[in-house]
Amino acid sequence: MSERFRVYLSYILICTIWGSTWLAIKIGLETMTPLISAGLRFLVASTLLFALIVIRGVKIPWNHGERWFYLVVSLTSFSIPFALVYWGEQYIPSGLTSIIFAIYPFTVALFSFLFLPDEKITVWKISGIVLGFIGVFTIFSNNLTASNPRALWGMGAVLASAILQGYSVIVIKRHGHSIHPFVITFVPMLIGATILLSASMFFEDLSGIRFTPHALLAILYLGVFGSVVTFVSYFWLLKRVDAVFLSLTAFITPIIAVILGVLVLGEQLSPRIFLGAAFVLGGIAVANFAELNKYLKLYSHSGK
């Protein structure tokens, strides 16, 4: 299997799985608190990752600089961002959550411009990001209202999560190139699980928690597939593709979520959804115009 094929396969896998996690999070929150749900998710994931690290014989670098790296990644990628997302999803619709989180590629582009001089922010990339955002907005344009009085705080929490995770990508891109993706995922995720579960003891009412079969399945799914498979793949890809290109997964996952809504919940597709999907896919093509053009020229040349 060529590396190029593995890149495409990993990208598709991330989009598909993360497109389903919004629904799984909602299911878990029906009988569990946000910090417990997120903490148990990462505890399951870090346990599995530790087993994989031992089996594969992967070394865990542990000098002073790397310990600080793990802590920063944990705070900006796992503990604080996921606490914010889980908390915010209690008060706003999942469609509105998707739109707000779609600010993520903009934050990655901004931080790339500031901290990654080797990654050029072109007009094509910015145009593609704008088109993708318009597409996500179009898909969920009828799902923008929230009746809960805490909705504004929920929206702010999701927005803050997107900004933190955008910054985290840049930190990993700059400082994590020599660390195995298993390790980049395992250590910060274990720290995140510890922080989230500890915080739940102080800030949440745990008396009403019920470990129903649906809640347990949601935690297992989010831990194994929504965390281990996706984050390992994401950090592996981050060593091989532009951060901005990888961040565009935030535009594709809402489309997957809509498709799952049709298949699982029997929801109806509307022309608005097809139009939004066209904007998203067009935006991704525009953002990667230079790369696609290069491949087309190579293909044309080889054809001669």
Coordinates of C-alpha atoms in Angstrom, one line a residue:
M1 CA 0.0 0.0 0.0
S2 CA 1.5 3.3 -1.1
E3 CA 1.8 6.2 1.3
R4 CA -0.3 8.4 -0.9
F5 CA -3.1 5.8 -0.7
R6 CA -2.7 5.6 3.1
V7 CA -3.0 9.4 3.3
Y8 CA -6.3 9.4 1.4
L9 CA -7.6 6.4 3.3
S10 CA -6.7 8.0 6.7
Y11 CA -8.4 11.3 5.6
I12 CA -11.6 9.5 4.6
L13 CA -11.5 7.5 7.8
I14 CA -11.2 10.6 10.0
C15 CA -14.0 12.4 8.3
T16 CA -16.3 9.4 8.4
I17 CA -15.8 8.5 12.1
W18 CA -15.7 12.1 13.4
G19 CA -18.9 12.7 11.4
S20 CA -20.6 10.2 13.7
T21 CA -19.2 11.4 17.0
W22 CA -21.6 14.3 17.5
L23 CA -24.5 11.8 17.6
A24 CA -22.5 9.5 20.0
I25 CA -21.7 12.4 22.3
K26 CA -25.4 13.3 22.5
I27 CA -26.4 9.7 23.3
G28 CA -23.8 9.6 26.1
L29 CA -25.0 12.9 27.6
E30 CA -28.5 11.6 28.0
T31 CA -27.6 9.7 31.2
M32 CA -24.1 11.0 32.0
T33 CA -22.4 14.3 32.9
P34 CA -20.1 16.0 30.4
L35 CA -16.8 15.7 32.3
I36 CA -17.4 12.0 33.2
S37 CA -18.4 11.2 29.6
A38 CA -15.3 12.8 28.1
G39 CA -13.0 11.5 30.8
L40 CA -14.1 7.9 30.5
R41 CA -13.8 8.2 26.7
F42 CA -10.2 9.2 27.0
L43 CA -9.5 6.6 29.7
V44 CA -10.7 3.8 27.4
A45 CA -8.6 5.3 24.6
S46 CA -5.4 5.7 26.6
T47 CA -5.7 2.2 28.0
L48 CA -5.9 0.7 24.5
L49 CA -3.1 3.0 23.3
F50 CA -0.8 1.9 26.1
A51 CA -1.4 -1.8 25.1
L52 CA -0.5 -0.9 21.5
I53 CA 2.6 1.0 22.6
V54 CA 3.8 -2.1 24.7
I55 CA 3.0 -4.6 21.9
R56 CA 4.7 -2.5 19.2
G57 CA 7.7 -1.6 21.5
V58 CA 7.3 2.2 20.9
K59 CA 9.4 4.3 23.1
I60 CA 8.0 7.2 25.0
P61 CA 10.4 10.2 25.1
W62 CA 10.4 11.8 28.5
N63 CA 12.8 14.7 28.8
H64 CA 11.8 18.1 30.2
G65 CA 10.8 19.7 26.8
E66 CA 8.7 16.7 25.8
R67 CA 6.9 16.6 29.2
W68 CA 5.9 20.3 28.6
F69 CA 4.8 19.4 25.0
Y70 CA 2.6 16.6 26.3
L71 CA 1.0 18.9 28.9
V72 CA 0.3 21.7 26.3
V73 CA -1.2 19.2 23.9
S74 CA -3.4 17.7 26.6
L75 CA -4.7 21.2 27.7
T76 CA -5.3 22.4 24.1
S77 CA -6.4 19.2 22.4
F78 CA -8.1 17.1 24.9
S79 CA -8.9 18.2 28.4
I80 CA -10.2 21.8 28.1
P81 CA -11.5 21.6 24.5
F82 CA -13.5 18.5 25.0
A83 CA -14.8 19.7 28.4
L84 CA -16.1 22.8 26.5
V85 CA -17.6 20.8 23.6
Y86 CA -19.4 18.3 25.9
W87 CA -20.6 21.0 28.2
G88 CA -21.8 23.2 25.3
E89 CA -23.6 20.4 23.5
Q90 CA -26.0 20.2 26.4
Y91 CA -27.5 23.6 25.5
I92 CA -27.3 24.0 21.7
P93 CA -28.4 21.8 18.8
S94 CA -25.8 19.6 17.1
G95 CA -26.3 21.5 13.8
L96 CA -25.4 24.8 15.5
T97 CA -22.5 23.1 17.2
S98 CA -21.2 22.0 13.7
I99 CA -21.4 25.5 12.3
I100 CA -19.6 27.1 15.3
F101 CA -16.9 24.4 15.2
A102 CA -16.5 25.1 11.5
I103 CA -14.5 28.1 12.5
Y104 CA -11.7 25.6 13.2
P105 CA -10.0 25.8 9.7
F106 CA -9.9 29.6 10.0
T107 CA -8.1 29.3 13.3
V108 CA -5.6 26.8 11.9
A109 CA -5.0 29.1 8.9
L110 CA -4.4 32.1 11.2
F111 CA -2.0 30.2 13.5
S112 CA -0.3 28.7 10.5
F113 CA 0.3 32.2 9.1
L114 CA 1.7 33.3 12.5
F115 CA 3.8 30.2 13.5
L116 CA 4.4 28.0 10.4
P117 CA 6.3 30.1 7.8
D118 CA 6.8 27.0 5.6
E119 CA 3.1 26.6 5.1
K120 CA 2.0 29.3 2.8
I121 CA -1.6 30.7 3.3
T122 CA -2.6 31.3 -0.3
V123 CA -5.7 33.0 -1.8
W124 CA -6.9 29.6 -2.9
K125 CA -6.7 28.2 0.7
I126 CA -8.6 31.2 2.2
S127 CA -11.2 31.0 -0.6
G128 CA -11.7 27.3 -0.1
I129 CA -12.1 27.8 3.6
V130 CA -14.8 30.5 3.1
L131 CA -16.7 28.3 0.6
G132 CA -16.6 25.3 3.0
F133 CA -17.9 27.5 5.8
I134 CA -20.7 28.7 3.6
G135 CA -21.5 25.1 2.8
V136 CA -21.8 24.1 6.5
F137 CA -23.9 27.1 7.2
T138 CA -26.2 26.3 4.3
I139 CA -26.7 22.7 5.5
F140 CA -27.7 23.7 9.0
S141 CA -29.3 27.1 8.2
N142 CA -32.7 25.9 9.6
N143 CA -31.1 24.7 12.8
L144 CA -29.7 27.9 14.2
T145 CA -32.0 28.6 17.1
A146 CA -31.6 27.5 20.7
S147 CA -34.2 28.0 23.3
N148 CA -32.1 27.1 26.3
P149 CA -31.1 30.3 28.3
R150 CA -27.5 29.0 28.5
A151 CA -27.3 28.7 24.7
L152 CA -25.0 31.7 24.4
W153 CA -22.6 30.2 26.9
G154 CA -22.8 26.9 25.0
M155 CA -21.9 28.6 21.7
G156 CA -19.0 30.4 23.4
A157 CA -17.7 27.1 24.8
V158 CA -17.7 25.4 21.3
L159 CA -16.0 28.4 19.8
A160 CA -13.3 28.4 22.4
S161 CA -12.8 24.7 21.8
A162 CA -12.3 25.3 18.1
I163 CA -9.7 28.0 18.8
L164 CA -7.8 25.9 21.3
Q165 CA -7.7 22.9 19.0
G166 CA -6.5 25.0 16.1
Y167 CA -3.6 26.2 18.2
S168 CA -2.9 22.6 19.3
V169 CA -2.4 21.5 15.7
I170 CA 0.3 24.1 15.2
V171 CA 2.1 23.0 18.4
I172 CA 2.1 19.4 17.2
K173 CA 3.2 20.4 13.7
R174 CA 6.1 22.4 15.1
H175 CA 7.3 20.2 18.0
G176 CA 5.9 16.7 17.5
H177 CA 7.6 15.6 14.3
S178 CA 10.0 13.2 16.0
I179 CA 7.4 11.6 18.4
H180 CA 5.4 8.5 17.4
P181 CA 1.7 9.2 16.7
F182 CA 0.8 6.6 19.4
V183 CA 2.7 8.6 22.0
I184 CA 1.4 12.0 20.9
T185 CA -2.1 10.6 21.4
F186 CA -1.5 8.4 24.5
V187 CA 0.3 10.7 27.0
P188 CA -1.8 13.9 26.4
M189 CA -5.0 11.8 26.3
L190 CA -4.1 10.1 29.6
I191 CA -3.4 13.5 31.2
G192 CA -6.7 14.7 29.8
A193 CA -8.6 11.8 31.2
T194 CA -7.1 12.4 34.6
I195 CA -7.9 16.1 34.5
L196 CA -11.5 15.6 33.3
L197 CA -12.3 12.8 35.8
S198 CA -10.8 14.7 38.7
A199 CA -12.7 17.9 37.7
S200 CA -16.0 15.9 37.6
M201 CA -15.6 15.1 41.3
F202 CA -15.6 18.7 42.2
F203 CA -17.8 20.4 39.6
E204 CA -20.5 17.9 38.7
D205 CA -23.5 16.3 40.4
L206 CA -22.7 12.6 40.0
S207 CA -25.8 11.3 41.8
G208 CA -27.9 11.1 38.6
I209 CA -25.4 9.2 36.4
R210 CA -26.7 6.0 34.9
F211 CA -24.4 3.6 33.0
T212 CA -27.0 2.4 30.5
P213 CA -26.1 0.1 27.6
H214 CA -26.4 3.1 25.2
A215 CA -24.1 5.2 27.3
L216 CA -21.5 2.4 27.6
L217 CA -21.6 1.7 23.9
A218 CA -21.2 5.5 23.2
I219 CA -18.1 5.6 25.5
L220 CA -16.6 2.6 23.9
Y221 CA -17.2 3.8 20.4
L222 CA -15.9 7.3 21.2
G223 CA -12.9 5.8 23.0
V224 CA -11.8 3.2 20.4
F225 CA -12.9 4.7 17.1
G226 CA -13.6 8.4 17.9
S227 CA -10.3 8.8 19.8
V228 CA -7.7 6.1 19.1
V229 CA -8.3 5.5 15.4
T230 CA -9.0 9.1 14.5
F231 CA -6.4 11.0 16.6
V232 CA -3.6 8.5 15.7
S233 CA -4.5 8.9 12.0
Y234 CA -4.8 12.7 12.4
F235 CA -1.4 13.1 14.0
W236 CA 0.2 10.7 11.5
L237 CA -1.3 12.8 8.7
L238 CA -0.1 16.0 10.3
K239 CA 3.5 14.9 9.6
R240 CA 2.7 14.5 5.9
V241 CA 0.2 17.2 4.8
D242 CA -0.5 20.9 5.4
A243 CA -2.2 21.7 8.6
V244 CA -4.8 23.8 6.8
F245 CA -5.7 20.9 4.4
L246 CA -6.1 18.6 7.4
S247 CA -8.3 21.1 9.2
L248 CA -10.8 21.0 6.4
T249 CA -12.1 17.7 7.9
A250 CA -14.2 20.1 10.0
F251 CA -16.3 20.9 6.9
I252 CA -16.7 17.3 5.8
T253 CA -17.8 15.8 9.1
P254 CA -21.2 17.7 9.2
I255 CA -22.0 16.1 5.8
I256 CA -21.3 12.7 7.3
A257 CA -23.5 13.6 10.3
V258 CA -26.4 14.5 8.0
I259 CA -26.0 11.2 6.0
L260 CA -26.0 9.3 9.3
G261 CA -29.1 11.2 10.3
V262 CA -30.8 9.9 7.2
L263 CA -29.7 6.3 7.6
V264 CA -30.1 6.0 11.4
L265 CA -32.8 8.4 12.3
G266 CA -34.8 8.5 9.1
E267 CA -34.3 12.2 8.5
Q268 CA -35.1 13.7 5.1
L269 CA -32.6 15.1 2.7
S270 CA -33.4 18.5 1.2
P271 CA -32.1 20.5 -1.7
R272 CA -30.4 22.8 0.8
I273 CA -28.2 19.9 2.0
F274 CA -27.1 19.0 -1.5
L275 CA -26.3 22.7 -2.2
G276 CA -24.3 22.9 1.1
A277 CA -22.4 19.7 0.3
A278 CA -21.5 21.1 -3.1
F279 CA -20.1 24.2 -1.5
V280 CA -18.1 22.1 1.0
L281 CA -16.6 19.9 -1.7
G282 CA -16.0 22.8 -4.0
G283 CA -14.2 24.6 -1.1
I284 CA -11.9 21.7 -0.5
A285 CA -11.1 21.5 -4.2
V286 CA -10.4 25.3 -4.3
A287 CA -8.2 25.2 -1.1
N288 CA -6.1 22.5 -2.7
F289 CA -6.1 24.0 -6.2
A290 CA -2.3 24.3 -6.5
E291 CA -1.8 20.7 -5.4
L292 CA -4.4 19.4 -7.7
N293 CA -3.0 21.4 -10.6
K294 CA 0.4 20.0 -9.9
Y295 CA -0.9 16.4 -10.1
L296 CA -2.9 17.2 -13.3
K297 CA 0.2 18.5 -14.9
L298 CA 2.2 15.5 -13.9
Y299 CA -0.5 13.2 -15.2
S300 CA -0.7 15.1 -18.5
H301 CA 3.0 15.0 -18.9
S302 CA 3.2 11.3 -18.2
G303 CA 0.4 10.7 -20.7
K304 CA 2.5 12.2 -23.4

